[in-house]
PDB file of C-alpha atoms in Angstrom:
ATOM      1  CA  UNK A 132      69.112   6.742 -78.182  1.00  0.00           C
ATOM      2  CA  UNK A 133      68.383   6.141 -74.574  1.00  0.00           C
ATOM      3  CA  UNK A 134      66.167   3.392 -74.318  1.00  0.00           C
ATOM      4  CA  UNK A 135      63.539   5.590 -72.318  1.00  0.00           C
ATOM      5  CA  UNK A 136      61.269   7.216 -73.476  1.00  0.00           C
ATOM      6  CA  UNK A 137      62.341  11.848 -74.092  1.00  0.00           C
ATOM      7  CA  UNK A 138      59.306  13.822 -72.867  1.00  0.00           C
ATOM      8  CA  UNK A 139      58.394  16.815 -73.115  1.00  0.00           C
ATOM      9  CA  UNK A 140      56.232  20.097 -71.079  1.00  0.00           C
ATOM     10  CA  UNK A 141      53.151  20.205 -72.054  1.00  0.00           C
ATOM     11  CA  UNK A 142      53.212  17.158 -74.648  1.00  0.00           C
ATOM     12  CA  UNK A 143      49.422  14.935 -74.141  1.00  0.00           C
ATOM     13  CA  UNK A 144      50.482  11.604 -71.997  1.00  0.00           C
ATOM     14  CA  UNK A 145      49.949   9.507 -75.955  1.00  0.00           C
ATOM     15  CA  UNK A 146      52.025  11.881 -77.855  1.00  0.00           C
ATOM     16  CA  UNK A 147      54.502  13.126 -74.238  1.00  0.00           C
ATOM     17  CA  UNK A 148      57.246  14.996 -77.282  1.00  0.00           C
ATOM     18  CA  UNK A 149      57.446  16.787 -80.546  1.00  0.00           C
ATOM     19  CA  UNK A 150      58.712  13.422 -81.817  1.00  0.00           C
ATOM     20  CA  UNK A 151      56.818  10.547 -81.592  1.00  0.00           C
ATOM     21  CA  UNK A 152      54.721   8.758 -84.266  1.00  0.00           C
ATOM     22  CA  UNK A 153      51.858   7.058 -82.746  1.00  0.00           C
ATOM     23  CA  UNK A 154      52.314   3.737 -83.772  1.00  0.00           C
ATOM     24  CA  UNK A 155      48.488   2.001 -82.939  1.00  0.00           C
ATOM     25  CA  UNK A 156      45.759   3.071 -80.114  1.00  0.00           C
ATOM     26  CA  UNK A 157      45.123  -0.463 -77.504  1.00  0.00           C
ATOM     27  CA  UNK A 158      42.681   0.892 -75.745  1.00  0.00           C
ATOM     28  CA  UNK A 159      40.663   4.219 -75.435  1.00  0.00           C
ATOM     29  CA  UNK A 160      37.500   6.538 -73.709  1.00  0.00           C
ATOM     30  CA  UNK A 161      37.578   9.206 -75.592  1.00  0.00           C
ATOM     31  CA  UNK A 162      41.572  10.107 -75.556  1.00  0.00           C
ATOM     32  CA  UNK A 163      43.664   7.396 -76.353  1.00  0.00           C
ATOM     33  CA  UNK A 164      44.627   4.787 -72.515  1.00  0.00           C
ATOM     34  CA  UNK A 165      47.409   2.424 -74.182  1.00  0.00           C
ATOM     35  CA  UNK A 166      49.055   2.607 -77.114  1.00  0.00           C
ATOM     36  CA  UNK A 167      52.266   2.146 -79.197  1.00  0.00           C
ATOM     37  CA  UNK A 168      54.175   5.238 -79.664  1.00  0.00           C
ATOM     38  CA  UNK A 169      57.898   5.003 -81.793  1.00  0.00           C
ATOM     39  CA  UNK A 170      61.107   7.647 -80.668  1.00  0.00           C
ATOM     40  CA  UNK A 171      64.600   7.873 -82.204  1.00  0.00           C
ATOM     41  CA  UNK A 172      63.510   4.784 -84.062  1.00  0.00           C
ATOM     42  CA  UNK A 173      62.448   2.823 -80.402  1.00  0.00           C
ATOM     43  CA  UNK A 174      58.508   1.402 -79.640  1.00  0.00           C
ATOM     44  CA  UNK A 175      58.008   2.402 -76.553  1.00  0.00           C
ATOM     45  CA  UNK A 176      54.111   1.214 -74.539  1.00  0.00           C
ATOM     46  CA  UNK A 177      52.418   4.073 -73.257  1.00  0.00           C
ATOM     47  CA  UNK A 178      49.351   3.519 -70.647  1.00  0.00           C
ATOM     48  CA  UNK A 179      47.627   5.631 -68.178  1.00  0.00           C
ATOM     49  CA  UNK A 180      47.812   4.422 -64.731  1.00  0.00           C
ATOM     50  CA  UNK A 181      45.662   6.570 -63.123  1.00  0.00           C
ATOM     51  CA  UNK A 182      42.775   8.869 -63.339  1.00  0.00           C
ATOM     52  CA  UNK A 183      41.562   8.240 -67.011  1.00  0.00           C
ATOM     53  CA  UNK A 184      38.465  10.151 -65.933  1.00  0.00           C
ATOM     54  CA  UNK A 185      40.061  13.143 -64.244  1.00  0.00           C
ATOM     55  CA  UNK A 186      41.636  16.095 -64.336  1.00  0.00           C
ATOM     56  CA  UNK A 187      44.963  14.932 -63.323  1.00  0.00           C
ATOM     57  CA  UNK A 188      46.475  11.569 -64.389  1.00  0.00           C
ATOM     58  CA  UNK A 189      49.730   9.381 -64.344  1.00  0.00           C
ATOM     59  CA  UNK A 190      50.884   7.926 -66.837  1.00  0.00           C
ATOM     60  CA  UNK A 191      53.677   4.819 -67.090  1.00  0.00           C
ATOM     61  CA  UNK A 192      56.139   4.596 -70.788  1.00  0.00           C
ATOM     62  CA  UNK A 193      58.175   1.082 -71.304  1.00  0.00           C
ATOM     63  CA  UNK A 194      60.429   0.233 -74.230  1.00  0.00           C
ATOM     64  CA  UNK A 195      59.146  -3.281 -75.872  1.00  0.00           C
ATOM     65  CA  UNK A 196      60.233  -4.858 -78.570  1.00  0.00           C
ATOM     66  CA  UNK A 197      58.934  -6.560 -81.302  1.00  0.00           C
ATOM     67  CA  UNK A 198      57.509  -9.763 -80.253  1.00  0.00           C
ATOM     68  CA  UNK A 199      55.606  -7.531 -77.242  1.00  0.00           C
ATOM     69  CA  UNK A 200      54.155  -5.138 -79.498  1.00  0.00           C
ATOM     70  CA  UNK A 201      53.021  -8.981 -81.688  1.00  0.00           C
ATOM     71  CA  UNK A 202      51.813  -9.728 -78.342  1.00  0.00           C
ATOM     72  CA  UNK A 203      49.747  -6.449 -77.165  1.00  0.00           C
ATOM     73  CA  UNK A 204      48.210  -6.527 -80.377  1.00  0.00           C
ATOM     74  CA  UNK A 205      46.850  -9.919 -80.314  1.00  0.00           C
ATOM     75  CA  UNK A 206      44.686  -9.413 -77.526  1.00  0.00           C
ATOM     76  CA  UNK A 207      41.900  -7.751 -75.789  1.00  0.00           C
ATOM     77  CA  UNK A 208      39.898  -6.095 -73.163  1.00  0.00           C
ATOM     78  CA  UNK A 209      41.729  -8.179 -69.421  1.00  0.00           C
ATOM     79  CA  UNK A 210      44.189  -9.991 -71.869  1.00  0.00           C
ATOM     80  CA  UNK A 211      45.236  -7.114 -72.726  1.00  0.00           C
ATOM     81  CA  UNK A 212      45.170  -5.372 -69.448  1.00  0.00           C
ATOM     82  CA  UNK A 213      46.392  -7.766 -68.163  1.00  0.00           C
ATOM     83  CA  UNK A 214      49.309  -7.880 -71.204  1.00  0.00           C
ATOM     84  CA  UNK A 215      49.813  -4.355 -70.540  1.00  0.00           C
ATOM     85  CA  UNK A 216      50.807  -4.617 -66.775  1.00  0.00           C
ATOM     86  CA  UNK A 217      53.136  -7.190 -67.467  1.00  0.00           C
ATOM     87  CA  UNK A 218      55.431  -5.025 -69.777  1.00  0.00           C
ATOM     88  CA  UNK A 219      55.167  -2.264 -67.072  1.00  0.00           C
ATOM     89  CA  UNK A 220      56.901  -4.517 -64.086  1.00  0.00           C
ATOM     90  CA  UNK A 221      60.804  -5.146 -64.126  1.00  0.00           C
ATOM     91  CA  UNK A 222      61.531  -2.878 -65.822  1.00  0.00           C
ATOM     92  CA  UNK A 223      62.546   0.772 -65.982  1.00  0.00           C
ATOM     93  CA  UNK A 224      59.937   2.867 -67.247  1.00  0.00           C
ATOM     94  CA  UNK A 225      59.423   7.045 -67.530  1.00  0.00           C
ATOM     95  CA  UNK A 226      56.321   7.505 -65.230  1.00  0.00           C
ATOM     96  CA  UNK A 227      54.313  11.106 -65.433  1.00  0.00           C
ATOM     97  CA  UNK A 228      52.008  12.491 -63.894  1.00  0.00           C
ATOM     98  CA  UNK A 229      49.652  15.119 -66.651  1.00  0.00           C
ATOM     99  CA  UNK A 230      47.428  17.848 -65.982  1.00  0.00           C
ATOM    100  CA  UNK A 231      44.336  18.518 -67.732  1.00  0.00           C
ATOM    101  CA  UNK A 232      45.867  16.152 -70.296  1.00  0.00           C
ATOM    102  CA  UNK A 233      49.361  17.671 -70.962  1.00  0.00           C
ATOM    103  CA  UNK A 234      52.816  16.452 -69.223  1.00  0.00           C
ATOM    104  CA  UNK A 235      53.512  18.090 -66.115  1.00  0.00           C
ATOM    105  CA  UNK A 236      57.126  16.199 -64.009  1.00  0.00           C
ATOM    106  CA  UNK A 237      57.957  12.878 -64.609  1.00  0.00           C
ATOM    107  CA  UNK A 238      60.518  10.831 -63.216  1.00  0.00           C
ATOM    108  CA  UNK A 239      62.724   7.067 -64.190  1.00  0.00           C
ATOM    109  CA  UNK A 240      60.943   5.018 -62.002  1.00  0.00           C
ATOM    110  CA  UNK A 241      62.612   0.558 -61.760  1.00  0.00           C
ATOM    111  CA  UNK A 242      59.422  -0.609 -61.501  1.00  0.00           C
ATOM    112  CA  UNK A 243      58.554  -4.317 -59.653  1.00  0.00           C
ATOM    113  CA  UNK A 244      55.705  -6.144 -59.802  1.00  0.00           C
ATOM    114  CA  UNK A 245      54.074  -3.651 -57.610  1.00  0.00           C
ATOM    115  CA  UNK A 246      50.978  -3.613 -60.586  1.00  0.00           C
ATOM    116  CA  UNK A 247      48.845  -0.356 -61.838  1.00  0.00           C
ATOM    117  CA  UNK A 248      47.998   1.806 -58.823  1.00  0.00           C
ATOM    118  CA  UNK A 249      50.991   1.010 -57.138  1.00  0.00           C
ATOM    119  CA  UNK A 250      53.609   2.566 -59.025  1.00  0.00           C
ATOM    120  CA  UNK A 251      51.307   4.941 -59.350  1.00  0.00           C
ATOM    121  CA  UNK A 252      51.099   5.440 -55.551  1.00  0.00           C
ATOM    122  CA  UNK A 253      54.743   4.933 -55.394  1.00  0.00           C
ATOM    123  CA  UNK A 254      54.950   7.526 -58.240  1.00  0.00           C
ATOM    124  CA  UNK A 255      53.656   9.974 -56.040  1.00  0.00           C
ATOM    125  CA  UNK A 256      55.494   9.060 -53.038  1.00  0.00           C
ATOM    126  CA  UNK A 257      58.599   9.639 -55.079  1.00  0.00           C
ATOM    127  CA  UNK A 258      57.420  13.599 -56.512  1.00  0.00           C
ATOM    128  CA  UNK A 259      56.593  14.156 -52.601  1.00  0.00           C
ATOM    129  CA  UNK A 260      59.908  13.948 -51.628  1.00  0.00           C
ATOM    130  CA  UNK A 261      61.966  15.886 -54.633  1.00  0.00           C
ATOM    131  CA  UNK A 262      59.839  18.528 -53.591  1.00  0.00           C
ATOM    132  CA  UNK A 263      60.279  18.493 -49.711  1.00  0.00           C
ATOM    133  CA  UNK A 264      63.954  18.013 -50.572  1.00  0.00           C
ATOM    134  CA  UNK A 265      64.027  21.470 -53.549  1.00  0.00           C
ATOM    135  CA  UNK A 266      61.356  23.161 -50.316  1.00  0.00           C
ATOM    136  CA  UNK A 267      64.359  23.003 -48.048  1.00  0.00           C
ATOM    137  CA  UNK A 268      66.903  24.056 -51.018  1.00  0.00           C
ATOM    138  CA  UNK A 269      64.687  27.401 -51.514  1.00  0.00           C
ATOM    139  CA  UNK A 270      64.836  27.733 -47.755  1.00  0.00           C
ATOM    140  CA  UNK A 271      68.551  26.868 -47.660  1.00  0.00           C
ATOM    141  CA  UNK A 272      69.065  29.769 -50.427  1.00  0.00           C
ATOM    142  CA  UNK A 273      66.699  32.250 -48.699  1.00  0.00           C
ATOM    143  CA  UNK A 274      68.661  31.920 -45.506  1.00  0.00           C
ATOM    144  CA  UNK A 275      71.805  32.741 -47.406  1.00  0.00           C
ATOM    145  CA  UNK A 276      70.100  35.250 -48.603  1.00  0.00           C
ATOM    146  CA  UNK A 277      69.441  36.646 -45.026  1.00  0.00           C
ATOM    147  CA  UNK A 278      73.064  35.929 -44.350  1.00  0.00           C
ATOM    148  CA  UNK A 279      74.531  37.906 -46.812  1.00  0.00           C
ATOM    149  CA  UNK A 280      71.612  40.627 -47.032  1.00  0.00           C
ATOM    150  CA  UNK A 281      72.929  42.059 -42.514  1.00  0.00           C
TER     151      UNK A 281
END
């Protein structure tokens, strides 16, 4: 199994695939905002990075080990929030965008120390680059279509 979560299109961000099992919700407000899940025998932390109360939001998923899980479970409020931020630094993550609480798109990101808002911003920049690259590819295909139809 991959070290990184394998999400599915249309899944809820707090249960990002049909083969994901919930372990524990660490923070919630109407919906789970941070918690622990399991996929294929591997445990992950999920956390909403941005847009908790919006129609569109950004989520991160990080593999966690038993000591990290125990540490997260021992904390509340600001300490928990700081620990979640710490778990989301200096490691490979899956960062995803959701609309109406359904996953739309995601990518692997090697997180640094930028924190949740910085990470969300970098994700949006990378998504914008991906979209622009696809637009250029579509334009190139349209030009080929025009050449072959002459």
